[in-house]
Amino acid sequence: MGTKTVDETGAAAGAEATTDEEKVDVTKADEVTGTEAATKADGAEAEAAEDAVEDEELALAEDEEAGPSGVGQGAGAVVSAALGIVSLTGSWIGTVAAARETLVGQLQTSQTATVAKQVKEVYGDAWQTSALWGGLFALLALVVGVVVLARPAFGAPGKPQPAWIKSVAWGGVALGVIGLLLAVLKYTDILLGLPSTS
């Protein structure tokens, strides 16, 4: 019986040792599983961050592919229309140039000159100078308007030009053409020519 007790005690101790080893193994397995889960979670977070960065890069690339916003074209269209209006109504520089030409005509014309010569030198040259400046502004309006209208042909393909830009640019072109026509008519004395002095 003594042997049996030792065997039983040894078997019991062996069973307890096995149980303790299993506990250690289970604990180690839990630690490994927890580490693997943490690593997987970190990997998932890293992948999510990479996906977010890729999405932002794609959005930026799409914005760049979409082309310009049209601010420059809009500004050009407004400038064209403004220059066309200035060509019709007159400009400060045109007024100053005409006044200067009047002064030069008065200084260069003697009092003994004929009336026709005095009228031409004092008023006619000033009228033509005013017409030249009006024609210059009209030509600028025409060129800027045409450039704005032609710009989409050289820009991003498939991106339509906003309707308001086209409308304002066409307005600038129309005002430029009218201003240029009026400038030519004024300069050649067909429109509001000098009165006859005879």
PDB file of C-alpha atoms in Angstrom:
ATOM      1  CA  MET A   1       0.000   0.000   0.000  1.00  0.00           C
ATOM      2  CA  GLY A   2       2.856   2.325   0.635  1.00  0.00           C
ATOM      3  CA  THR A   3       3.812   2.004  -2.949  1.00  0.00           C
ATOM      4  CA  LYS A   4       0.338   2.688  -4.040  1.00  0.00           C
ATOM      5  CA  THR A   5       0.222   5.856  -2.038  1.00  0.00           C
ATOM      6  CA  VAL A   6       3.477   7.071  -3.516  1.00  0.00           C
ATOM      7  CA  ASP A   7       2.222   6.204  -6.994  1.00  0.00           C
ATOM      8  CA  GLU A   8      -1.044   7.942  -6.333  1.00  0.00           C
ATOM      9  CA  THR A   9       0.734  10.923  -4.830  1.00  0.00           C
ATOM     10  CA  GLY A  10       3.161  11.022  -7.779  1.00  0.00           C
ATOM     11  CA  ALA A  11       0.277  10.705 -10.202  1.00  0.00           C
ATOM     12  CA  ALA A  12      -1.590  13.480  -8.420  1.00  0.00           C
ATOM     13  CA  ALA A  13       1.481  15.682  -8.434  1.00  0.00           C
ATOM     14  CA  GLY A  14       2.012  14.863 -12.107  1.00  0.00           C
ATOM     15  CA  ALA A  15      -1.597  15.770 -12.850  1.00  0.00           C
ATOM     16  CA  GLU A  16      -1.246  19.049 -10.981  1.00  0.00           C
ATOM     17  CA  ALA A  17       1.976  19.809 -12.848  1.00  0.00           C
ATOM     18  CA  THR A  18       0.273  19.066 -16.128  1.00  0.00           C
ATOM     19  CA  THR A  19      -2.585  21.337 -15.185  1.00  0.00           C
ATOM     20  CA  ASP A  20      -0.157  24.111 -14.215  1.00  0.00           C
ATOM     21  CA  GLU A  21       1.713  23.649 -17.501  1.00  0.00           C
ATOM     22  CA  GLU A  22      -1.548  23.786 -19.412  1.00  0.00           C
ATOM     23  CA  LYS A  23      -2.436  26.976 -17.560  1.00  0.00           C
ATOM     24  CA  VAL A  24       0.911  28.464 -18.487  1.00  0.00           C
ATOM     25  CA  ASP A  25       0.448  27.331 -22.084  1.00  0.00           C
ATOM     26  CA  VAL A  26      -3.063  28.754 -22.161  1.00  0.00           C
ATOM     27  CA  THR A  27      -1.816  32.034 -20.682  1.00  0.00           C
ATOM     28  CA  LYS A  28       0.992  32.143 -23.217  1.00  0.00           C
ATOM     29  CA  ALA A  29      -1.500  31.377 -25.975  1.00  0.00           C
ATOM     30  CA  ASP A  30      -3.749  34.188 -24.714  1.00  0.00           C
ATOM     31  CA  GLU A  31      -0.782  36.574 -24.702  1.00  0.00           C
ATOM     32  CA  VAL A  32       0.160  35.547 -28.234  1.00  0.00           C
ATOM     33  CA  THR A  33      -3.460  35.891 -29.386  1.00  0.00           C
ATOM     34  CA  GLY A  34      -3.671  39.356 -27.758  1.00  0.00           C
ATOM     35  CA  THR A  35      -0.432  40.425 -29.428  1.00  0.00           C
ATOM     36  CA  GLU A  36      -1.608  39.125 -32.776  1.00  0.00           C
ATOM     37  CA  ALA A  37      -4.929  40.944 -32.344  1.00  0.00           C
ATOM     38  CA  ALA A  38      -3.117  44.172 -31.444  1.00  0.00           C
ATOM     39  CA  THR A  39      -0.839  43.751 -34.460  1.00  0.00           C
ATOM     40  CA  LYS A  40      -3.849  43.102 -36.682  1.00  0.00           C
ATOM     41  CA  ALA A  41      -5.629  46.158 -35.253  1.00  0.00           C
ATOM     42  CA  ASP A  42      -2.548  48.307 -35.841  1.00  0.00           C
ATOM     43  CA  GLY A  43      -2.313  46.950 -39.376  1.00  0.00           C
ATOM     44  CA  ALA A  44      -5.997  47.736 -39.991  1.00  0.00           C
ATOM     45  CA  GLU A  45      -5.522  51.282 -38.704  1.00  0.00           C
ATOM     46  CA  ALA A  46      -2.462  51.732 -40.914  1.00  0.00           C
ATOM     47  CA  GLU A  47      -4.387  50.420 -43.933  1.00  0.00           C
ATOM     48  CA  ALA A  48      -7.281  52.784 -43.147  1.00  0.00           C
ATOM     49  CA  ALA A  49      -4.850  55.724 -42.909  1.00  0.00           C
ATOM     50  CA  GLU A  50      -3.229  54.723 -46.218  1.00  0.00           C
ATOM     51  CA  ASP A  51      -6.662  54.458 -47.828  1.00  0.00           C
ATOM     52  CA  ALA A  52      -7.572  57.938 -46.556  1.00  0.00           C
ATOM     53  CA  VAL A  53      -4.331  59.373 -47.965  1.00  0.00           C
ATOM     54  CA  GLU A  54      -4.949  57.651 -51.303  1.00  0.00           C
ATOM     55  CA  ASP A  55      -8.503  59.024 -51.390  1.00  0.00           C
ATOM     56  CA  GLU A  56      -7.210  62.553 -50.754  1.00  0.00           C
ATOM     57  CA  GLU A  57      -4.583  62.160 -53.482  1.00  0.00           C
ATOM     58  CA  LEU A  58      -7.223  60.927 -55.913  1.00  0.00           C
ATOM     59  CA  ALA A  59      -9.477  63.874 -55.065  1.00  0.00           C
ATOM     60  CA  LEU A  60      -6.610  66.313 -55.648  1.00  0.00           C
ATOM     61  CA  ALA A  61      -5.737  64.608 -58.921  1.00  0.00           C
ATOM     62  CA  GLU A  62      -9.364  64.851 -60.061  1.00  0.00           C
ATOM     63  CA  ASP A  63      -9.426  68.551 -59.156  1.00  0.00           C
ATOM     64  CA  GLU A  64      -6.261  69.114 -61.179  1.00  0.00           C
ATOM     65  CA  GLU A  65      -7.700  67.170 -64.100  1.00  0.00           C
ATOM     66  CA  ALA A  66     -10.894  69.214 -63.904  1.00  0.00           C
ATOM     67  CA  GLY A  67      -8.827  72.175 -65.043  1.00  0.00           C
ATOM     68  CA  PRO A  68      -8.890  75.824 -64.129  1.00  0.00           C
ATOM     69  CA  SER A  69     -11.821  77.327 -62.314  1.00  0.00           C
ATOM     70  CA  GLY A  70     -12.419  79.963 -65.001  1.00  0.00           C
ATOM     71  CA  VAL A  71     -11.609  82.955 -62.791  1.00  0.00           C
ATOM     72  CA  GLY A  72      -9.087  84.293 -65.306  1.00  0.00           C
ATOM     73  CA  GLN A  73     -11.508  83.869 -68.186  1.00  0.00           C
ATOM     74  CA  GLY A  74     -14.251  85.622 -66.237  1.00  0.00           C
ATOM     75  CA  ALA A  75     -11.931  88.512 -65.411  1.00  0.00           C
ATOM     76  CA  GLY A  76     -10.883  88.756 -69.057  1.00  0.00           C
ATOM     77  CA  ALA A  77     -14.507  88.867 -70.173  1.00  0.00           C
ATOM     78  CA  VAL A  78     -15.317  91.677 -67.722  1.00  0.00           C
ATOM     79  CA  VAL A  79     -12.203  93.624 -68.808  1.00  0.00           C
ATOM     80  CA  SER A  80     -13.232  93.237 -72.436  1.00  0.00           C
ATOM     81  CA  ALA A  81     -16.712  94.619 -71.746  1.00  0.00           C
ATOM     82  CA  ALA A  82     -15.278  97.495 -69.684  1.00  0.00           C
ATOM     83  CA  LEU A  83     -12.824  98.428 -72.438  1.00  0.00           C
ATOM     84  CA  GLY A  84     -15.683  98.366 -74.949  1.00  0.00           C
ATOM     85  CA  ILE A  85     -17.714 100.771 -72.807  1.00  0.00           C
ATOM     86  CA  VAL A  86     -14.702 103.069 -72.417  1.00  0.00           C
ATOM     87  CA  SER A  87     -14.201 103.100 -76.176  1.00  0.00           C
ATOM     88  CA  LEU A  88     -17.779 104.371 -76.624  1.00  0.00           C
ATOM     89  CA  THR A  89     -17.963 106.857 -73.766  1.00  0.00           C
ATOM     90  CA  GLY A  90     -14.420 108.181 -73.875  1.00  0.00           C
ATOM     91  CA  SER A  91     -11.535 107.858 -71.485  1.00  0.00           C
ATOM     92  CA  TRP A  92      -9.623 110.205 -69.260  1.00  0.00           C
ATOM     93  CA  ILE A  93      -6.465 109.730 -71.305  1.00  0.00           C
ATOM     94  CA  GLY A  94      -8.354 110.440 -74.537  1.00  0.00           C
ATOM     95  CA  THR A  95      -9.789 113.639 -73.053  1.00  0.00           C
ATOM     96  CA  VAL A  96      -6.368 114.812 -71.878  1.00  0.00           C
ATOM     97  CA  ALA A  97      -4.794 113.993 -75.259  1.00  0.00           C
ATOM     98  CA  ALA A  98      -7.544 115.901 -77.087  1.00  0.00           C
ATOM     99  CA  ALA A  99      -7.135 118.918 -74.797  1.00  0.00           C
ATOM    100  CA  ARG A 100      -3.385 118.856 -75.350  1.00  0.00           C
ATOM    101  CA  GLU A 101      -3.887 118.747 -79.112  1.00  0.00           C
ATOM    102  CA  THR A 102      -6.237 121.734 -78.845  1.00  0.00           C
ATOM    103  CA  LEU A 103      -3.569 123.674 -76.949  1.00  0.00           C
ATOM    104  CA  VAL A 104      -0.881 122.746 -79.467  1.00  0.00           C
ATOM    105  CA  GLY A 105      -3.185 123.832 -82.304  1.00  0.00           C
ATOM    106  CA  GLN A 106      -3.780 127.193 -80.643  1.00  0.00           C
ATOM    107  CA  LEU A 107      -0.074 127.763 -80.125  1.00  0.00           C
ATOM    108  CA  GLN A 108       0.916 126.810 -83.655  1.00  0.00           C
ATOM    109  CA  THR A 109      -1.808 128.706 -85.470  1.00  0.00           C
ATOM    110  CA  SER A 110      -1.329 132.387 -86.023  1.00  0.00           C
ATOM    111  CA  GLN A 111      -4.189 134.806 -85.779  1.00  0.00           C
ATOM    112  CA  THR A 112      -3.746 135.659 -89.422  1.00  0.00           C
ATOM    113  CA  ALA A 113      -4.396 132.069 -90.524  1.00  0.00           C
ATOM    114  CA  THR A 114      -7.563 131.294 -92.399  1.00  0.00           C
ATOM    115  CA  VAL A 115     -10.628 130.208 -90.489  1.00  0.00           C
ATOM    116  CA  ALA A 116     -10.491 126.735 -92.082  1.00  0.00           C
ATOM    117  CA  LYS A 117      -6.921 126.266 -90.883  1.00  0.00           C
ATOM    118  CA  GLN A 118      -7.743 127.499 -87.370  1.00  0.00           C
ATOM    119  CA  VAL A 119     -10.742 125.159 -87.096  1.00  0.00           C
ATOM    120  CA  LYS A 120      -8.718 122.207 -88.332  1.00  0.00           C
ATOM    121  CA  GLU A 121      -5.724 122.851 -86.071  1.00  0.00           C
ATOM    122  CA  VAL A 122      -7.672 123.699 -82.925  1.00  0.00           C
ATOM    123  CA  TYR A 123     -10.705 121.405 -83.180  1.00  0.00           C
ATOM    124  CA  GLY A 124     -10.144 118.900 -85.985  1.00  0.00           C
ATOM    125  CA  ASP A 125      -6.862 117.475 -84.675  1.00  0.00           C
ATOM    126  CA  ALA A 126      -8.310 117.173 -81.164  1.00  0.00           C
ATOM    127  CA  TRP A 127     -11.341 115.337 -82.581  1.00  0.00           C
ATOM    128  CA  GLN A 128      -9.080 112.908 -84.438  1.00  0.00           C
ATOM    129  CA  THR A 129      -6.918 112.354 -81.342  1.00  0.00           C
ATOM    130  CA  SER A 130     -10.032 111.516 -79.350  1.00  0.00           C
ATOM    131  CA  ALA A 131     -11.087 109.116 -82.118  1.00  0.00           C
ATOM    132  CA  LEU A 132      -7.653 107.442 -82.061  1.00  0.00           C
ATOM    133  CA  TRP A 133      -7.824 106.777 -78.322  1.00  0.00           C
ATOM    134  CA  GLY A 134     -11.386 105.485 -78.616  1.00  0.00           C
ATOM    135  CA  GLY A 135     -10.284 103.178 -81.440  1.00  0.00           C
ATOM    136  CA  LEU A 136      -7.365 101.909 -79.349  1.00  0.00           C
ATOM    137  CA  PHE A 137      -9.656 100.989 -76.443  1.00  0.00           C
ATOM    138  CA  ALA A 138     -12.122  99.375 -78.876  1.00  0.00           C
ATOM    139  CA  LEU A 139      -9.349  97.307 -80.432  1.00  0.00           C
ATOM    140  CA  LEU A 140      -8.172  96.151 -76.991  1.00  0.00           C
ATOM    141  CA  ALA A 141     -11.752  95.200 -76.069  1.00  0.00           C
ATOM    142  CA  LEU A 142     -12.066  93.211 -79.280  1.00  0.00           C
ATOM    143  CA  VAL A 143      -8.763  91.370 -78.823  1.00  0.00           C
ATOM    144  CA  VAL A 144      -9.371  90.512 -75.150  1.00  0.00           C
ATOM    145  CA  GLY A 145     -12.917  89.298 -75.887  1.00  0.00           C
ATOM    146  CA  VAL A 146     -11.742  87.081 -78.756  1.00  0.00           C
ATOM    147  CA  VAL A 147      -8.951  85.614 -76.595  1.00  0.00           C
ATOM    148  CA  VAL A 148     -11.445  84.780 -73.825  1.00  0.00           C
ATOM    149  CA  LEU A 149     -13.804  83.120 -76.306  1.00  0.00           C
ATOM    150  CA  ALA A 150     -10.979  81.152 -77.942  1.00  0.00           C
ATOM    151  CA  ARG A 151      -9.377  80.057 -74.641  1.00  0.00           C
ATOM    152  CA  PRO A 152     -11.427  76.843 -74.126  1.00  0.00           C
ATOM    153  CA  ALA A 153     -10.095  75.481 -77.419  1.00  0.00           C
ATOM    154  CA  PHE A 154      -6.606  75.491 -75.889  1.00  0.00           C
ATOM    155  CA  GLY A 155      -7.615  74.505 -72.334  1.00  0.00           C
ATOM    156  CA  ALA A 156      -8.864  71.330 -70.709  1.00  0.00           C
ATOM    157  CA  PRO A 157     -10.810  69.243 -73.248  1.00  0.00           C
ATOM    158  CA  GLY A 158     -14.393  68.490 -72.387  1.00  0.00           C
ATOM    159  CA  LYS A 159     -14.697  71.291 -69.817  1.00  0.00           C
ATOM    160  CA  PRO A 160     -17.344  73.738 -71.040  1.00  0.00           C
ATOM    161  CA  GLN A 161     -16.939  77.467 -70.534  1.00  0.00           C
ATOM    162  CA  PRO A 162     -19.572  78.920 -68.188  1.00  0.00           C
ATOM    163  CA  ALA A 163     -22.382  80.696 -70.005  1.00  0.00           C
ATOM    164  CA  TRP A 164     -21.924  84.005 -68.192  1.00  0.00           C
ATOM    165  CA  ILE A 165     -18.294  84.208 -69.321  1.00  0.00           C
ATOM    166  CA  LYS A 166     -19.342  83.644 -72.933  1.00  0.00           C
ATOM    167  CA  SER A 167     -22.082  86.250 -72.664  1.00  0.00           C
ATOM    168  CA  VAL A 168     -19.861  88.943 -71.167  1.00  0.00           C
ATOM    169  CA  ALA A 169     -17.042  88.175 -73.627  1.00  0.00           C
ATOM    170  CA  TRP A 170     -19.440  88.407 -76.574  1.00  0.00           C
ATOM    171  CA  GLY A 171     -20.678  91.709 -75.143  1.00  0.00           C
ATOM    172  CA  GLY A 172     -17.080  92.962 -75.012  1.00  0.00           C
ATOM    173  CA  VAL A 173     -16.482  91.854 -78.596  1.00  0.00           C
ATOM    174  CA  ALA A 174     -19.672  93.572 -79.785  1.00  0.00           C
ATOM    175  CA  LEU A 175     -18.800  96.792 -77.943  1.00  0.00           C
ATOM    176  CA  GLY A 176     -15.290  96.620 -79.370  1.00  0.00           C
ATOM    177  CA  VAL A 177     -16.572  96.277 -82.934  1.00  0.00           C
ATOM    178  CA  ILE A 178     -19.021  99.167 -82.486  1.00  0.00           C
ATOM    179  CA  GLY A 179     -16.351 101.332 -80.838  1.00  0.00           C
ATOM    180  CA  LEU A 180     -13.849 100.568 -83.594  1.00  0.00           C
ATOM    181  CA  LEU A 181     -16.398 101.396 -86.280  1.00  0.00           C
ATOM    182  CA  LEU A 182     -17.299 104.685 -84.586  1.00  0.00           C
ATOM    183  CA  ALA A 183     -13.612 105.581 -84.160  1.00  0.00           C
ATOM    184  CA  VAL A 184     -12.953 105.070 -87.865  1.00  0.00           C
ATOM    185  CA  LEU A 185     -16.036 107.131 -88.776  1.00  0.00           C
ATOM    186  CA  LYS A 186     -14.977 109.943 -86.414  1.00  0.00           C
ATOM    187  CA  TYR A 187     -11.366 109.954 -87.608  1.00  0.00           C
ATOM    188  CA  THR A 188     -12.337 110.136 -91.275  1.00  0.00           C
ATOM    189  CA  ASP A 189     -14.865 112.945 -90.576  1.00  0.00           C
ATOM    190  CA  ILE A 190     -17.756 110.834 -91.874  1.00  0.00           C
ATOM    191  CA  LEU A 191     -19.431 111.032 -88.459  1.00  0.00           C
ATOM    192  CA  LEU A 192     -19.735 114.553 -87.043  1.00  0.00           C
ATOM    193  CA  GLY A 193     -17.109 116.018 -89.343  1.00  0.00           C
ATOM    194  CA  LEU A 194     -15.858 119.579 -89.075  1.00  0.00           C
ATOM    195  CA  PRO A 195     -18.268 122.252 -90.294  1.00  0.00           C
ATOM    196  CA  SER A 196     -17.572 123.905 -93.615  1.00  0.00           C
ATOM    197  CA  THR A 197     -15.956 127.324 -93.262  1.00  0.00           C
ATOM    198  CA  SER A 198     -16.602 128.553 -96.804  1.00  0.00           C
TER     199      SER A 198
END
